[in-house]
PDB file of C-alpha atoms in Angstrom:
ATOM      1  CA  MET A   1    -107.711 -32.659   4.625  1.00  0.00           C
ATOM      2  CA  SER A   2    -106.795 -29.033   5.387  1.00  0.00           C
ATOM      3  CA  LYS A   3    -106.170 -26.522   2.628  1.00  0.00           C
ATOM      4  CA  VAL A   4    -102.573 -25.550   1.949  1.00  0.00           C
ATOM      5  CA  ALA A   5    -101.583 -21.891   1.951  1.00  0.00           C
ATOM      6  CA  VAL A   6     -98.198 -20.447   1.031  1.00  0.00           C
ATOM      7  CA  ILE A   7     -97.256 -17.100   2.583  1.00  0.00           C
ATOM      8  CA  THR A   8     -94.156 -15.200   1.503  1.00  0.00           C
ATOM      9  CA  GLY A   9     -92.461 -12.785   3.849  1.00  0.00           C
ATOM     10  CA  ALA A  10     -93.846 -14.907   6.678  1.00  0.00           C
ATOM     11  CA  GLY A  11     -91.103 -14.192   9.190  1.00  0.00           C
ATOM     12  CA  SER A  12     -92.458 -10.850  10.373  1.00  0.00           C
ATOM     13  CA  GLY A  13     -95.095  -8.142  10.025  1.00  0.00           C
ATOM     14  CA  ILE A  14     -98.166  -8.744   7.913  1.00  0.00           C
ATOM     15  CA  GLY A  15     -96.826 -12.106   6.745  1.00  0.00           C
ATOM     16  CA  ARG A  16     -96.481 -13.389  10.296  1.00  0.00           C
ATOM     17  CA  ALA A  17     -99.886 -12.047  11.339  1.00  0.00           C
ATOM     18  CA  THR A  18    -101.516 -13.624   8.298  1.00  0.00           C
ATOM     19  CA  ALA A  19     -99.796 -16.949   8.870  1.00  0.00           C
ATOM     20  CA  GLU A  20    -101.070 -16.956  12.449  1.00  0.00           C
ATOM     21  CA  ALA A  21    -104.628 -16.265  11.235  1.00  0.00           C
ATOM     22  CA  PHE A  22    -104.460 -19.023   8.620  1.00  0.00           C
ATOM     23  CA  MET A  23    -103.105 -21.551  11.118  1.00  0.00           C
ATOM     24  CA  ALA A  24    -105.891 -20.653  13.554  1.00  0.00           C
ATOM     25  CA  ALA A  25    -108.396 -21.243  10.740  1.00  0.00           C
ATOM     26  CA  GLY A  26    -107.070 -24.778  10.185  1.00  0.00           C
ATOM     27  CA  TYR A  27    -104.882 -24.275   7.139  1.00  0.00           C
ATOM     28  CA  THR A  28    -101.582 -26.039   6.577  1.00  0.00           C
ATOM     29  CA  VAL A  29     -99.275 -23.052   6.070  1.00  0.00           C
ATOM     30  CA  ALA A  30     -95.999 -23.065   4.158  1.00  0.00           C
ATOM     31  CA  LEU A  31     -93.906 -20.169   5.433  1.00  0.00           C
ATOM     32  CA  ILE A  32     -91.476 -18.608   2.967  1.00  0.00           C
ATOM     33  CA  GLY A  33     -88.742 -16.110   3.772  1.00  0.00           C
ATOM     34  CA  ARG A  34     -85.000 -15.611   3.581  1.00  0.00           C
ATOM     35  CA  ARG A  35     -84.151 -16.641   7.149  1.00  0.00           C
ATOM     36  CA  LYS A  36     -85.091 -19.933   8.797  1.00  0.00           C
ATOM     37  CA  ASP A  37     -85.208 -18.748  12.427  1.00  0.00           C
ATOM     38  CA  PRO A  38     -87.973 -16.109  12.005  1.00  0.00           C
ATOM     39  CA  LEU A  39     -90.005 -18.605   9.970  1.00  0.00           C
ATOM     40  CA  GLU A  40     -89.762 -21.174  12.741  1.00  0.00           C
ATOM     41  CA  GLU A  41     -90.781 -18.508  15.257  1.00  0.00           C
ATOM     42  CA  THR A  42     -93.889 -17.884  13.145  1.00  0.00           C
ATOM     43  CA  ALA A  43     -94.612 -21.617  12.912  1.00  0.00           C
ATOM     44  CA  ALA A  44     -94.473 -21.853  16.701  1.00  0.00           C
ATOM     45  CA  LEU A  45     -97.414 -19.420  16.994  1.00  0.00           C
ATOM     46  CA  GLY A  46     -99.902 -22.084  15.889  1.00  0.00           C
ATOM     47  CA  LYS A  47    -100.384 -25.551  14.466  1.00  0.00           C
ATOM     48  CA  GLY A  48     -99.719 -26.526  10.871  1.00  0.00           C
ATOM     49  CA  GLY A  49     -96.903 -24.108  10.024  1.00  0.00           C
ATOM     50  CA  HIS A  50     -93.835 -25.306   8.096  1.00  0.00           C
ATOM     51  CA  ALA A  51     -90.724 -23.256   7.290  1.00  0.00           C
ATOM     52  CA  TYR A  52     -89.317 -23.148   3.756  1.00  0.00           C
ATOM     53  CA  PRO A  53     -86.345 -20.763   3.645  1.00  0.00           C
ATOM     54  CA  CYS A  54     -86.129 -19.279   0.175  1.00  0.00           C
ATOM     55  CA  ASP A  55     -84.550 -16.370  -1.700  1.00  0.00           C
ATOM     56  CA  LEU A  56     -87.465 -14.986  -3.691  1.00  0.00           C
ATOM     57  CA  THR A  57     -85.123 -13.138  -6.040  1.00  0.00           C
ATOM     58  CA  ASP A  58     -83.486 -16.416  -7.141  1.00  0.00           C
ATOM     59  CA  GLU A  59     -85.413 -18.487  -9.678  1.00  0.00           C
ATOM     60  CA  ALA A  60     -83.911 -21.840  -8.695  1.00  0.00           C
ATOM     61  CA  SER A  61     -84.567 -21.198  -4.997  1.00  0.00           C
ATOM     62  CA  VAL A  62     -88.238 -20.377  -5.650  1.00  0.00           C
ATOM     63  CA  ILE A  63     -88.774 -23.412  -7.865  1.00  0.00           C
ATOM     64  CA  ALA A  64     -87.164 -25.691  -5.273  1.00  0.00           C
ATOM     65  CA  ALA A  65     -89.272 -24.285  -2.430  1.00  0.00           C
ATOM     66  CA  PHE A  66     -92.587 -24.651  -4.274  1.00  0.00           C
ATOM     67  CA  ASP A  67     -91.677 -28.137  -5.491  1.00  0.00           C
ATOM     68  CA  ALA A  68     -90.929 -29.116  -1.892  1.00  0.00           C
ATOM     69  CA  ILE A  69     -94.233 -27.653  -0.663  1.00  0.00           C
ATOM     70  CA  ALA A  70     -96.213 -29.548  -3.313  1.00  0.00           C
ATOM     71  CA  SER A  71     -94.311 -32.753  -2.558  1.00  0.00           C
ATOM     72  CA  ASP A  72     -94.771 -32.436   1.215  1.00  0.00           C
ATOM     73  CA  HIS A  73     -98.437 -31.398   1.229  1.00  0.00           C
ATOM     74  CA  GLY A  74     -99.873 -32.645  -2.056  1.00  0.00           C
ATOM     75  CA  ARG A  75    -101.199 -29.356  -3.413  1.00  0.00           C
ATOM     76  CA  ILE A  76    -101.259 -25.557  -3.054  1.00  0.00           C
ATOM     77  CA  ASP A  77    -104.633 -23.896  -2.534  1.00  0.00           C
ATOM     78  CA  VAL A  78    -103.610 -20.325  -1.708  1.00  0.00           C
ATOM     79  CA  LEU A  79    -100.576 -18.111  -2.277  1.00  0.00           C
ATOM     80  CA  PHE A  80    -100.331 -14.836  -0.375  1.00  0.00           C
ATOM     81  CA  ASN A  81     -97.654 -12.963  -2.319  1.00  0.00           C
ATOM     82  CA  ASN A  82     -96.675 -10.690   0.542  1.00  0.00           C
ATOM     83  CA  ALA A  83     -92.890 -10.299   0.693  1.00  0.00           C
ATOM     84  CA  GLY A  84     -91.717  -6.751   0.115  1.00  0.00           C
ATOM     85  CA  ASN A  85     -88.784  -4.394   0.411  1.00  0.00           C
ATOM     86  CA  ASN A  86     -88.099  -0.678   0.254  1.00  0.00           C
ATOM     87  CA  CYS A  87     -85.178   1.725   0.088  1.00  0.00           C
ATOM     88  CA  LYS A  88     -84.415   5.251   1.302  1.00  0.00           C
ATOM     89  CA  GLN A  89     -86.874   8.023   0.471  1.00  0.00           C
ATOM     90  CA  ALA A  90     -85.389  10.171  -2.296  1.00  0.00           C
ATOM     91  CA  THR A  91     -86.160  11.826  -5.607  1.00  0.00           C
ATOM     92  CA  ILE A  92     -85.282   9.810  -8.699  1.00  0.00           C
ATOM     93  CA  ASP A  93     -82.012  11.654  -9.353  1.00  0.00           C
ATOM     94  CA  GLU A  94     -80.778  10.750  -5.861  1.00  0.00           C
ATOM     95  CA  LEU A  95     -81.374   7.003  -6.274  1.00  0.00           C
ATOM     96  CA  SER A  96     -78.745   4.488  -7.354  1.00  0.00           C
ATOM     97  CA  PHE A  97     -79.352   1.542  -9.639  1.00  0.00           C
ATOM     98  CA  ASP A  98     -78.785  -0.699  -6.613  1.00  0.00           C
ATOM     99  CA  ASP A  99     -81.617   1.123  -4.797  1.00  0.00           C
ATOM    100  CA  TRP A 100     -83.896   0.383  -7.747  1.00  0.00           C
ATOM    101  CA  LYS A 101     -82.881  -3.275  -7.972  1.00  0.00           C
ATOM    102  CA  THR A 102     -83.188  -3.817  -4.212  1.00  0.00           C
ATOM    103  CA  VAL A 103     -86.888  -2.992  -4.412  1.00  0.00           C
ATOM    104  CA  ILE A 104     -87.823  -4.321  -7.847  1.00  0.00           C
ATOM    105  CA  ASP A 105     -86.062  -7.657  -7.374  1.00  0.00           C
ATOM    106  CA  VAL A 106     -88.130  -8.503  -4.273  1.00  0.00           C
ATOM    107  CA  ASN A 107     -91.407  -6.658  -4.835  1.00  0.00           C
ATOM    108  CA  LEU A 108     -91.898  -7.480  -8.510  1.00  0.00           C
ATOM    109  CA  THR A 109     -89.543 -10.241  -9.665  1.00  0.00           C
ATOM    110  CA  GLY A 110     -90.088 -12.176  -6.431  1.00  0.00           C
ATOM    111  CA  ALA A 111     -93.847 -11.845  -6.764  1.00  0.00           C
ATOM    112  CA  PHE A 112     -93.654 -13.008 -10.380  1.00  0.00           C
ATOM    113  CA  LEU A 113     -91.538 -16.052  -9.531  1.00  0.00           C
ATOM    114  CA  ALA A 114     -93.797 -17.096  -6.638  1.00  0.00           C
ATOM    115  CA  ALA A 115     -96.984 -16.566  -8.652  1.00  0.00           C
ATOM    116  CA  ARG A 116     -95.566 -18.506 -11.598  1.00  0.00           C
ATOM    117  CA  ALA A 117     -94.631 -21.460  -9.389  1.00  0.00           C
ATOM    118  CA  ALA A 118     -98.007 -21.449  -7.618  1.00  0.00           C
ATOM    119  CA  PHE A 119     -99.947 -21.105 -10.880  1.00  0.00           C
ATOM    120  CA  LYS A 120     -98.064 -24.060 -12.379  1.00  0.00           C
ATOM    121  CA  GLN A 121     -98.930 -26.280  -9.401  1.00  0.00           C
ATOM    122  CA  MET A 122    -102.559 -25.102  -9.228  1.00  0.00           C
ATOM    123  CA  ARG A 123    -103.044 -25.805 -12.915  1.00  0.00           C
ATOM    124  CA  ALA A 124    -101.585 -29.314 -12.663  1.00  0.00           C
ATOM    125  CA  GLN A 125    -103.181 -30.532  -9.432  1.00  0.00           C
ATOM    126  CA  ASP A 126    -106.408 -32.493  -9.013  1.00  0.00           C
ATOM    127  CA  PRO A 127    -108.819 -30.960  -8.234  1.00  0.00           C
ATOM    128  CA  GLN A 128    -107.495 -28.139 -10.345  1.00  0.00           C
ATOM    129  CA  GLY A 129    -107.365 -24.541  -9.177  1.00  0.00           C
ATOM    130  CA  GLY A 130    -106.419 -22.230  -6.357  1.00  0.00           C
ATOM    131  CA  ARG A 131    -106.133 -18.593  -5.383  1.00  0.00           C
ATOM    132  CA  ILE A 132    -103.279 -16.074  -5.605  1.00  0.00           C
ATOM    133  CA  ILE A 133    -103.506 -12.933  -3.456  1.00  0.00           C
ATOM    134  CA  ASN A 134    -100.988 -10.175  -4.164  1.00  0.00           C
ATOM    135  CA  ASN A 135    -100.020  -7.515  -1.618  1.00  0.00           C
ATOM    136  CA  GLY A 136    -100.333  -4.335  -3.635  1.00  0.00           C
ATOM    137  CA  SER A 137    -100.213  -1.463  -1.095  1.00  0.00           C
ATOM    138  CA  VAL A 138    -102.124   1.792  -1.430  1.00  0.00           C
ATOM    139  CA  SER A 139     -99.035   2.944  -3.353  1.00  0.00           C
ATOM    140  CA  ALA A 140    -100.377   0.848  -6.227  1.00  0.00           C
ATOM    141  CA  SER A 141    -102.689   3.780  -6.935  1.00  0.00           C
ATOM    142  CA  ALA A 142    -101.294   6.823  -5.073  1.00  0.00           C
ATOM    143  CA  PRO A 143     -97.577   7.392  -4.439  1.00  0.00           C
ATOM    144  CA  ARG A 144     -95.824   8.941  -1.501  1.00  0.00           C
ATOM    145  CA  PRO A 145     -93.152  11.578  -2.196  1.00  0.00           C
ATOM    146  CA  GLY A 146     -89.737  10.165  -3.041  1.00  0.00           C
ATOM    147  CA  SER A 147     -90.853   6.580  -3.659  1.00  0.00           C
ATOM    148  CA  VAL A 148     -90.105   5.824  -7.316  1.00  0.00           C
ATOM    149  CA  PRO A 149     -88.928   2.171  -6.966  1.00  0.00           C
ATOM    150  CA  TYR A 150     -91.590   1.161  -4.448  1.00  0.00           C
ATOM    151  CA  THR A 151     -94.449   2.865  -6.263  1.00  0.00           C
ATOM    152  CA  ALA A 152     -93.359   1.509  -9.650  1.00  0.00           C
ATOM    153  CA  SER A 153     -93.186  -2.005  -8.212  1.00  0.00           C
ATOM    154  CA  LYS A 154     -96.663  -1.752  -6.702  1.00  0.00           C
ATOM    155  CA  HIS A 155     -98.220  -0.317  -9.873  1.00  0.00           C
ATOM    156  CA  ALA A 156     -96.697  -3.296 -11.670  1.00  0.00           C
ATOM    157  CA  ILE A 157     -98.287  -5.681  -9.158  1.00  0.00           C
ATOM    158  CA  THR A 158    -101.680  -4.377 -10.310  1.00  0.00           C
ATOM    159  CA  GLY A 159    -100.846  -5.401 -13.864  1.00  0.00           C
ATOM    160  CA  LEU A 160     -99.631  -8.777 -12.639  1.00  0.00           C
ATOM    161  CA  THR A 161    -102.867  -9.277 -10.709  1.00  0.00           C
ATOM    162  CA  ARG A 162    -105.136  -8.366 -13.611  1.00  0.00           C
ATOM    163  CA  THR A 163    -103.315 -10.621 -16.053  1.00  0.00           C
ATOM    164  CA  ILE A 164    -103.133 -13.636 -13.738  1.00  0.00           C
ATOM    165  CA  ALA A 165    -106.836 -13.194 -12.972  1.00  0.00           C
ATOM    166  CA  LEU A 166    -107.537 -13.325 -16.705  1.00  0.00           C
ATOM    167  CA  ASP A 167    -105.140 -16.154 -17.531  1.00  0.00           C
ATOM    168  CA  GLY A 168    -106.333 -18.228 -14.571  1.00  0.00           C
ATOM    169  CA  ARG A 169    -109.982 -18.400 -15.615  1.00  0.00           C
ATOM    170  CA  PRO A 170    -109.761 -21.639 -17.654  1.00  0.00           C
ATOM    171  CA  PHE A 171    -107.989 -23.386 -14.759  1.00  0.00           C
ATOM    172  CA  SER A 172    -110.134 -22.262 -11.784  1.00  0.00           C
ATOM    173  CA  ILE A 173    -107.298 -20.044 -10.559  1.00  0.00           C
ATOM    174  CA  ALA A 174    -108.540 -16.813  -8.999  1.00  0.00           C
ATOM    175  CA  CYS A 175    -106.233 -13.857  -8.433  1.00  0.00           C
ATOM    176  CA  GLY A 176    -106.880 -10.761  -6.350  1.00  0.00           C
ATOM    177  CA  GLN A 177    -104.987  -7.891  -4.769  1.00  0.00           C
ATOM    178  CA  ILE A 178    -105.130  -6.364  -1.299  1.00  0.00           C
ATOM    179  CA  ASP A 179    -103.920  -2.772  -1.041  1.00  0.00           C
ATOM    180  CA  ILE A 180    -102.814  -2.068   2.517  1.00  0.00           C
ATOM    181  CA  GLY A 181    -102.421   1.348   4.088  1.00  0.00           C
ATOM    182  CA  ASN A 182    -100.547   1.944   7.350  1.00  0.00           C
ATOM    183  CA  ALA A 183    -100.570  -1.451   9.037  1.00  0.00           C
ATOM    184  CA  LEU A 184     -98.391  -1.183  12.137  1.00  0.00           C
ATOM    185  CA  THR A 185     -95.347  -3.312  11.347  1.00  0.00           C
ATOM    186  CA  ASP A 186     -91.637  -2.605  11.817  1.00  0.00           C
ATOM    187  CA  MET A 187     -91.632  -0.886   8.412  1.00  0.00           C
ATOM    188  CA  ALA A 188     -94.511   1.391   9.433  1.00  0.00           C
ATOM    189  CA  VAL A 189     -93.310   2.529  12.873  1.00  0.00           C
ATOM    190  CA  LYS A 190     -92.058   5.710  11.199  1.00  0.00           C
ATOM    191  CA  MET A 191     -95.712   6.643  10.501  1.00  0.00           C
ATOM    192  CA  THR A 192     -96.225   7.124  14.234  1.00  0.00           C
ATOM    193  CA  LYS A 193     -93.314   9.565  14.415  1.00  0.00           C
ATOM    194  CA  GLY A 194     -94.039  11.682  11.336  1.00  0.00           C
ATOM    195  CA  VAL A 195     -93.508  11.179   7.598  1.00  0.00           C
ATOM    196  CA  PRO A 196     -93.318  13.597   4.644  1.00  0.00           C
ATOM    197  CA  GLN A 197     -96.594  14.612   3.004  1.00  0.00           C
ATOM    198  CA  ALA A 198     -97.257  15.771  -0.552  1.00  0.00           C
ATOM    199  CA  ASN A 199     -97.463  19.398   0.617  1.00  0.00           C
ATOM    200  CA  GLY A 200     -93.980  19.226   2.127  1.00  0.00           C
ATOM    201  CA  SER A 201     -95.069  18.958   5.748  1.00  0.00           C
ATOM    202  CA  ILE A 202     -94.163  16.189   8.202  1.00  0.00           C
ATOM    203  CA  GLU A 203     -97.196  14.565   9.822  1.00  0.00           C
ATOM    204  CA  VAL A 204     -97.907  11.668  12.163  1.00  0.00           C
ATOM    205  CA  GLU A 205    -100.290   9.225  10.449  1.00  0.00           C
ATOM    206  CA  PRO A 206    -102.883   6.870  11.975  1.00  0.00           C
ATOM    207  CA  VAL A 207    -102.103   3.151  11.807  1.00  0.00           C
ATOM    208  CA  MET A 208    -104.047  -0.102  12.179  1.00  0.00           C
ATOM    209  CA  ARG A 209    -103.162  -3.528  13.587  1.00  0.00           C
ATOM    210  CA  ALA A 210    -101.578  -6.139  11.323  1.00  0.00           C
ATOM    211  CA  ASP A 211    -104.034  -8.794  12.506  1.00  0.00           C
ATOM    212  CA  GLU A 212    -106.885  -6.757  11.005  1.00  0.00           C
ATOM    213  CA  VAL A 213    -105.166  -7.035   7.626  1.00  0.00           C
ATOM    214  CA  ALA A 214    -104.724 -10.772   8.211  1.00  0.00           C
ATOM    215  CA  SER A 215    -108.481 -11.157   8.706  1.00  0.00           C
ATOM    216  CA  ALA A 216    -109.117  -9.474   5.352  1.00  0.00           C
ATOM    217  CA  VAL A 217    -106.632 -11.746   3.564  1.00  0.00           C
ATOM    218  CA  LEU A 218    -108.229 -14.813   5.171  1.00  0.00           C
ATOM    219  CA  HIS A 219    -111.657 -13.653   3.999  1.00  0.00           C
ATOM    220  CA  MET A 220    -110.385 -13.426   0.416  1.00  0.00           C
ATOM    221  CA  ALA A 221    -108.820 -16.878   0.682  1.00  0.00           C
ATOM    222  CA  ASP A 222    -111.938 -18.527   2.117  1.00  0.00           C
ATOM    223  CA  LEU A 223    -114.207 -17.558  -0.773  1.00  0.00           C
ATOM    224  CA  PRO A 224    -115.212 -20.312  -3.219  1.00  0.00           C
ATOM    225  CA  LEU A 225    -113.178 -20.251  -6.431  1.00  0.00           C
ATOM    226  CA  SER A 226    -116.322 -19.196  -8.299  1.00  0.00           C
ATOM    227  CA  THR A 227    -116.035 -15.833  -6.479  1.00  0.00           C
ATOM    228  CA  ASN A 228    -113.116 -13.420  -6.452  1.00  0.00           C
ATOM    229  CA  ILE A 229    -112.306 -10.124  -4.763  1.00  0.00           C
ATOM    230  CA  LEU A 230    -110.224  -8.619  -7.540  1.00  0.00           C
ATOM    231  CA  PHE A 231    -109.170  -5.535  -5.547  1.00  0.00           C
ATOM    232  CA  GLN A 232    -109.594  -4.678  -1.884  1.00  0.00           C
ATOM    233  CA  THR A 233    -108.244  -1.654  -0.011  1.00  0.00           C
ATOM    234  CA  ILE A 234    -107.812  -1.885   3.748  1.00  0.00           C
ATOM    235  CA  MET A 235    -106.416   1.116   5.575  1.00  0.00           C
ATOM    236  CA  ALA A 236    -106.272   3.033   8.807  1.00  0.00           C
ATOM    237  CA  THR A 237    -109.520   4.998   8.623  1.00  0.00           C
ATOM    238  CA  ASN A 238    -107.987   8.443   9.031  1.00  0.00           C
ATOM    239  CA  MET A 239    -104.750   8.019   7.111  1.00  0.00           C
ATOM    240  CA  PRO A 240    -104.137  10.701   4.455  1.00  0.00           C
ATOM    241  CA  PHE A 241    -104.756   8.459   1.460  1.00  0.00           C
ATOM    242  CA  VAL A 242    -108.082   9.587  -0.011  1.00  0.00           C
ATOM    243  CA  GLY A 243    -107.149  12.869  -1.626  1.00  0.00           C
ATOM    244  CA  ARG A 244    -103.407  12.268  -1.255  1.00  0.00           C
ATOM    245  CA  GLY A 245    -101.509  14.930  -3.207  1.00  0.00           C
TER     246      GLY A 245
END
């Protein structure tokens, strides 16, 4: 029987690329996102993909989606907590509370709700265990200018990862984080046109393909549960991350 992976934010970008890689590797893949049509487009890229439209900011919606996945497929072996959001680039005094909530509700609360639901199923199933992989971003360790909500959410993901990794030990639940820098998705197209740097300049930044990130996530997922990559950084080689600021 194939392993079951859940991927959030699976309708586009890194989520779609990762879902395609997992399907090619023989996984049954539960695709989570807000809109059904993009999820079904992702499912059509391979075999074994199933759409589960879900609002990750709504507790009842997340619980219902994960219950349906467990009921349909018997277990959950992997969660890739990938869904993310961002808002306009601005200093903290220029941001509204709605800007803050837009990012935190998806990037942090959504990741918490998905991880909680997956952890509950992994703990209860037989054989027990599974793996949770959180999308942290390089902003989990080094911010860009004008990115308070996004950077705060990604720093918090690091705390979520560490604690789940600790709490999961008695139940064979591994948890790791992949910090991604400049994967070419719709959100990152701006990198190819020029983005603000810490020194005030505007610079074009190198990017990498999303399928290269997908390969790294698949590698983490394929490890035996006795082994865990706690943190992994994958980035465009020449992006201005090392030494940022």
